[in-house]
Amino acid sequence: MNGVLGPAAPSPSSPETEALRRFRTFSSTALMRGEAAPPNLDGLRVNQRRTLALLDAWVEASTLLAAERGDALQQALAPLVAQFALALRTSHNGRKLAGRPRLARRAVAGAIDRIADAFLALDTDAGTIEDANPAAGAMLGVKRDALLGVPAQSFIAPGAQNDLWTRLDALCEGSEAARFSTTFVDAGGAPVEVEATASGFTTKSRTLALVVARPKGPIAPL
């Protein structure tokens, strides 16, 4: 799985890795007993979207490793994934981290998802990817939800990092939206040259850099 996700793979001590461990315990116990007890999510505080994307990646990697038994394994895991995902979405911690759904916010997110260019919302203080659209996931070679919370510089070419962060810091200090060229790297480490625009968006608690990037070359679909 780590080979597929590249920099988006969770660290061994992360809450998302703990969630994957609990799913493995939950699923293996259910398959051995022939019935599934409610999954244990006590004390687990994770980003739902990222965790579910990582869970999909884990299932995909497991079915590939199972070779000719992969289809059977995938069919057996599907209802267990659905049960685990439902428990995660309805847990107290899961609801708290997800926040209260708002129609306006969902409408904006839907519009961003439909644009063809890659969209990334970067937390300029933490340096992490806070949101992304499917086009960004395709550009970087992973499902977009797996990018959430990942250090942004993991997907920026080393030679381009200083220039990009200088531009984004300037946005936080009130500069106008900027247009520039830069280079990302995908999950496999291949460079992706882009034309980008960035603008700042300040909330009560943080400042986000909203980056829209258009690759200069073709991007293979996920």
XYZ file of C-alpha atoms in Angstrom:
222
model
C 0.000 0.000 0.000
C 2.807 2.437 0.871
C 4.298 1.957 -2.580
C 1.032 3.073 -4.182
C 0.381 6.031 -1.876
C 3.941 7.351 -1.770
C 4.111 10.435 0.497
C 0.386 10.103 1.234
C 0.960 6.855 3.160
C 0.208 7.223 6.893
C 3.046 7.179 9.403
C 3.252 4.133 11.718
C 2.138 6.161 14.742
C -0.691 8.090 13.064
C -4.367 7.732 14.079
C -5.132 6.551 10.531
C -2.679 3.668 10.890
C -4.381 2.732 14.154
C -7.721 2.773 12.312
C -6.317 0.372 9.697
C -5.050 -1.923 12.473
C -8.503 -1.965 14.020
C -10.102 -2.739 10.677
C -7.708 -5.664 10.163
C -8.643 -7.026 13.589
C -12.345 -6.436 12.948
C -12.335 -8.027 9.484
C -10.154 -11.032 10.339
C -12.311 -11.820 13.384
C -15.501 -11.485 11.336
C -14.203 -13.737 8.561
C -13.085 -16.423 11.022
C -16.330 -16.404 13.016
C -18.667 -15.898 10.086
C -20.316 -12.883 11.700
C -19.249 -9.317 12.407
C -19.437 -7.710 15.826
C -19.513 -3.887 15.973
C -16.004 -2.523 15.294
C -14.090 -1.065 18.233
C -13.606 2.668 17.635
C -13.144 3.745 21.266
C -10.785 6.701 21.527
C -10.146 6.804 17.789
C -9.950 10.351 16.401
C -9.273 10.417 12.680
C -10.121 12.385 9.566
C -12.990 10.355 8.127
C -12.346 11.141 4.477
C -8.649 10.333 4.640
C -9.194 7.176 6.692
C -11.796 5.791 4.279
C -9.540 6.547 1.300
C -6.655 4.746 3.027
C -8.963 1.832 3.803
C -9.873 1.571 0.105
C -6.157 1.594 -0.765
C -5.484 -1.145 1.805
C -8.263 -3.337 0.388
C -6.978 -2.767 -3.144
C -3.431 -3.719 -2.136
C -4.691 -6.804 -0.282
C -6.678 -8.047 -3.278
C -3.646 -7.616 -5.525
C -1.516 -9.639 -3.110
C -4.185 -12.351 -3.022
C -3.662 -12.881 -6.781
C -6.211 -15.396 -8.115
C -8.174 -15.199 -4.847
C -8.346 -11.420 -5.027
C -11.919 -11.216 -6.320
C -13.192 -13.514 -3.575
C -11.335 -11.509 -0.933
C -12.730 -8.245 -2.255
C -16.288 -9.604 -2.155
C -15.782 -10.852 1.398
C -14.342 -7.542 2.578
C -16.897 -5.269 0.884
C -19.675 -5.569 3.521
C -17.109 -5.309 6.323
C -15.687 -2.116 4.827
C -19.222 -0.724 4.592
C -19.954 -1.617 8.235
C -16.669 -0.124 9.452
C -17.229 3.053 7.413
C -20.765 3.460 8.785
C -19.524 3.017 12.348
C -16.811 5.601 11.735
C -19.252 8.125 10.266
C -21.763 7.738 13.092
C -19.308 7.659 15.994
C -19.208 10.689 18.303
C -15.587 11.504 17.448
C -16.228 10.985 13.756
C -19.180 13.373 13.750
C -17.215 15.953 15.732
C -14.247 15.920 13.358
C -16.448 15.934 10.291
C -18.264 19.057 11.446
C -21.848 20.068 10.875
C -22.861 19.706 7.221
C -23.933 22.939 5.556
C -25.724 23.242 2.235
C -23.586 26.184 1.108
C -20.364 24.356 1.952
C -21.506 21.240 0.102
C -22.439 23.335 -2.937
C -18.992 24.959 -3.027
C -17.284 21.585 -2.612
C -19.362 20.141 -5.442
C -18.395 22.991 -7.748
C -14.699 22.549 -6.933
C -14.943 18.820 -7.585
C -16.278 19.452 -11.073
C -13.493 21.718 -12.318
C -10.928 20.090 -14.589
C -7.884 21.775 -13.029
C -6.293 20.494 -9.834
C -7.400 22.323 -6.679
C -5.488 22.223 -3.392
C -6.252 24.108 -0.179
C -3.034 24.397 1.837
C -2.802 25.368 5.499
C 0.031 27.893 5.392
C 0.850 27.516 9.106
C 0.823 23.725 9.353
C 2.013 23.218 5.771
C -0.582 20.515 5.187
C -3.099 19.758 2.449
C -6.515 20.561 3.915
C -8.653 19.841 0.868
C -8.295 18.695 -2.726
C -10.475 17.848 -5.699
C -10.431 14.661 -7.812
C -8.284 16.364 -10.462
C -5.594 16.993 -7.836
C -5.708 13.337 -6.850
C -5.299 12.298 -10.485
C -2.398 14.721 -10.929
C -0.597 13.393 -7.845
C -1.449 9.736 -8.451
C -3.600 9.031 -5.377
C -7.263 9.401 -4.455
C -7.860 12.954 -3.345
C -9.108 12.098 0.157
C -5.840 10.269 0.869
C -4.079 13.638 0.497
C -5.858 15.264 3.445
C -3.530 16.203 6.294
C -0.402 15.232 4.346
C 2.543 17.699 4.362
C 2.214 19.605 1.094
C 5.948 19.715 0.461
C 5.900 15.918 0.107
C 4.315 16.509 -3.302
C 6.410 19.534 -4.313
C 9.693 19.064 -6.160
C 12.636 19.925 -3.842
C 13.902 22.597 -6.208
C 10.512 24.333 -6.242
C 9.693 24.290 -2.531
C 11.378 27.537 -1.448
C 9.876 29.571 -4.285
C 6.374 28.171 -3.755
C 6.313 28.730 -0.006
C 7.686 32.252 -0.443
C 4.755 32.990 -2.739
C 2.241 31.415 -0.368
C 3.673 33.278 2.641
C 3.259 36.523 0.707
C -0.415 35.689 0.187
C -0.838 35.319 3.937
C 0.578 38.815 4.375
C -2.018 40.319 2.068
C -0.461 40.079 -1.386
C -2.655 39.794 -4.466
C -3.371 36.463 -6.127
C -0.307 35.148 -7.958
C 0.200 33.274 -11.220
C 3.348 31.174 -11.623
C 4.921 27.949 -12.874
C 6.043 25.261 -10.453
C 6.742 21.541 -10.267
C 4.911 18.969 -8.195
C 5.891 15.314 -7.847
C 3.376 12.470 -7.958
C 3.154 9.490 -5.601
C 5.724 7.640 -7.692
C 8.192 10.528 -7.564
C 7.725 11.651 -11.181
C 7.810 15.433 -11.752
C 4.605 17.187 -12.830
C 5.148 20.663 -14.268
C 2.164 22.975 -13.856
C 0.900 26.476 -14.454
C -0.714 27.617 -11.223
C -2.616 30.434 -9.588
C -2.860 30.948 -5.844
C -4.954 33.179 -3.620
C -5.279 33.563 0.126
C -8.379 32.777 2.179
C -8.420 33.754 5.855
C -10.764 32.293 8.460
C -10.984 33.023 12.181
C -8.456 30.316 12.976
C -6.117 30.028 9.988
C -5.109 31.169 6.535
C -5.448 28.860 3.562
C -3.658 29.156 0.246
C -6.028 28.107 -2.522
C -3.961 26.726 -5.400
C -5.375 25.864 -8.818
C -2.878 24.008 -11.012
C -3.012 22.942 -14.644
C -0.444 20.304 -15.712
C 1.547 21.177 -18.812
C 1.383 17.573 -20.036
C -1.206 14.758 -20.044
C -2.135 13.025 -16.787
C -2.905 9.308 -16.645
C -6.265 8.506 -14.983
C -6.227 6.731 -11.603
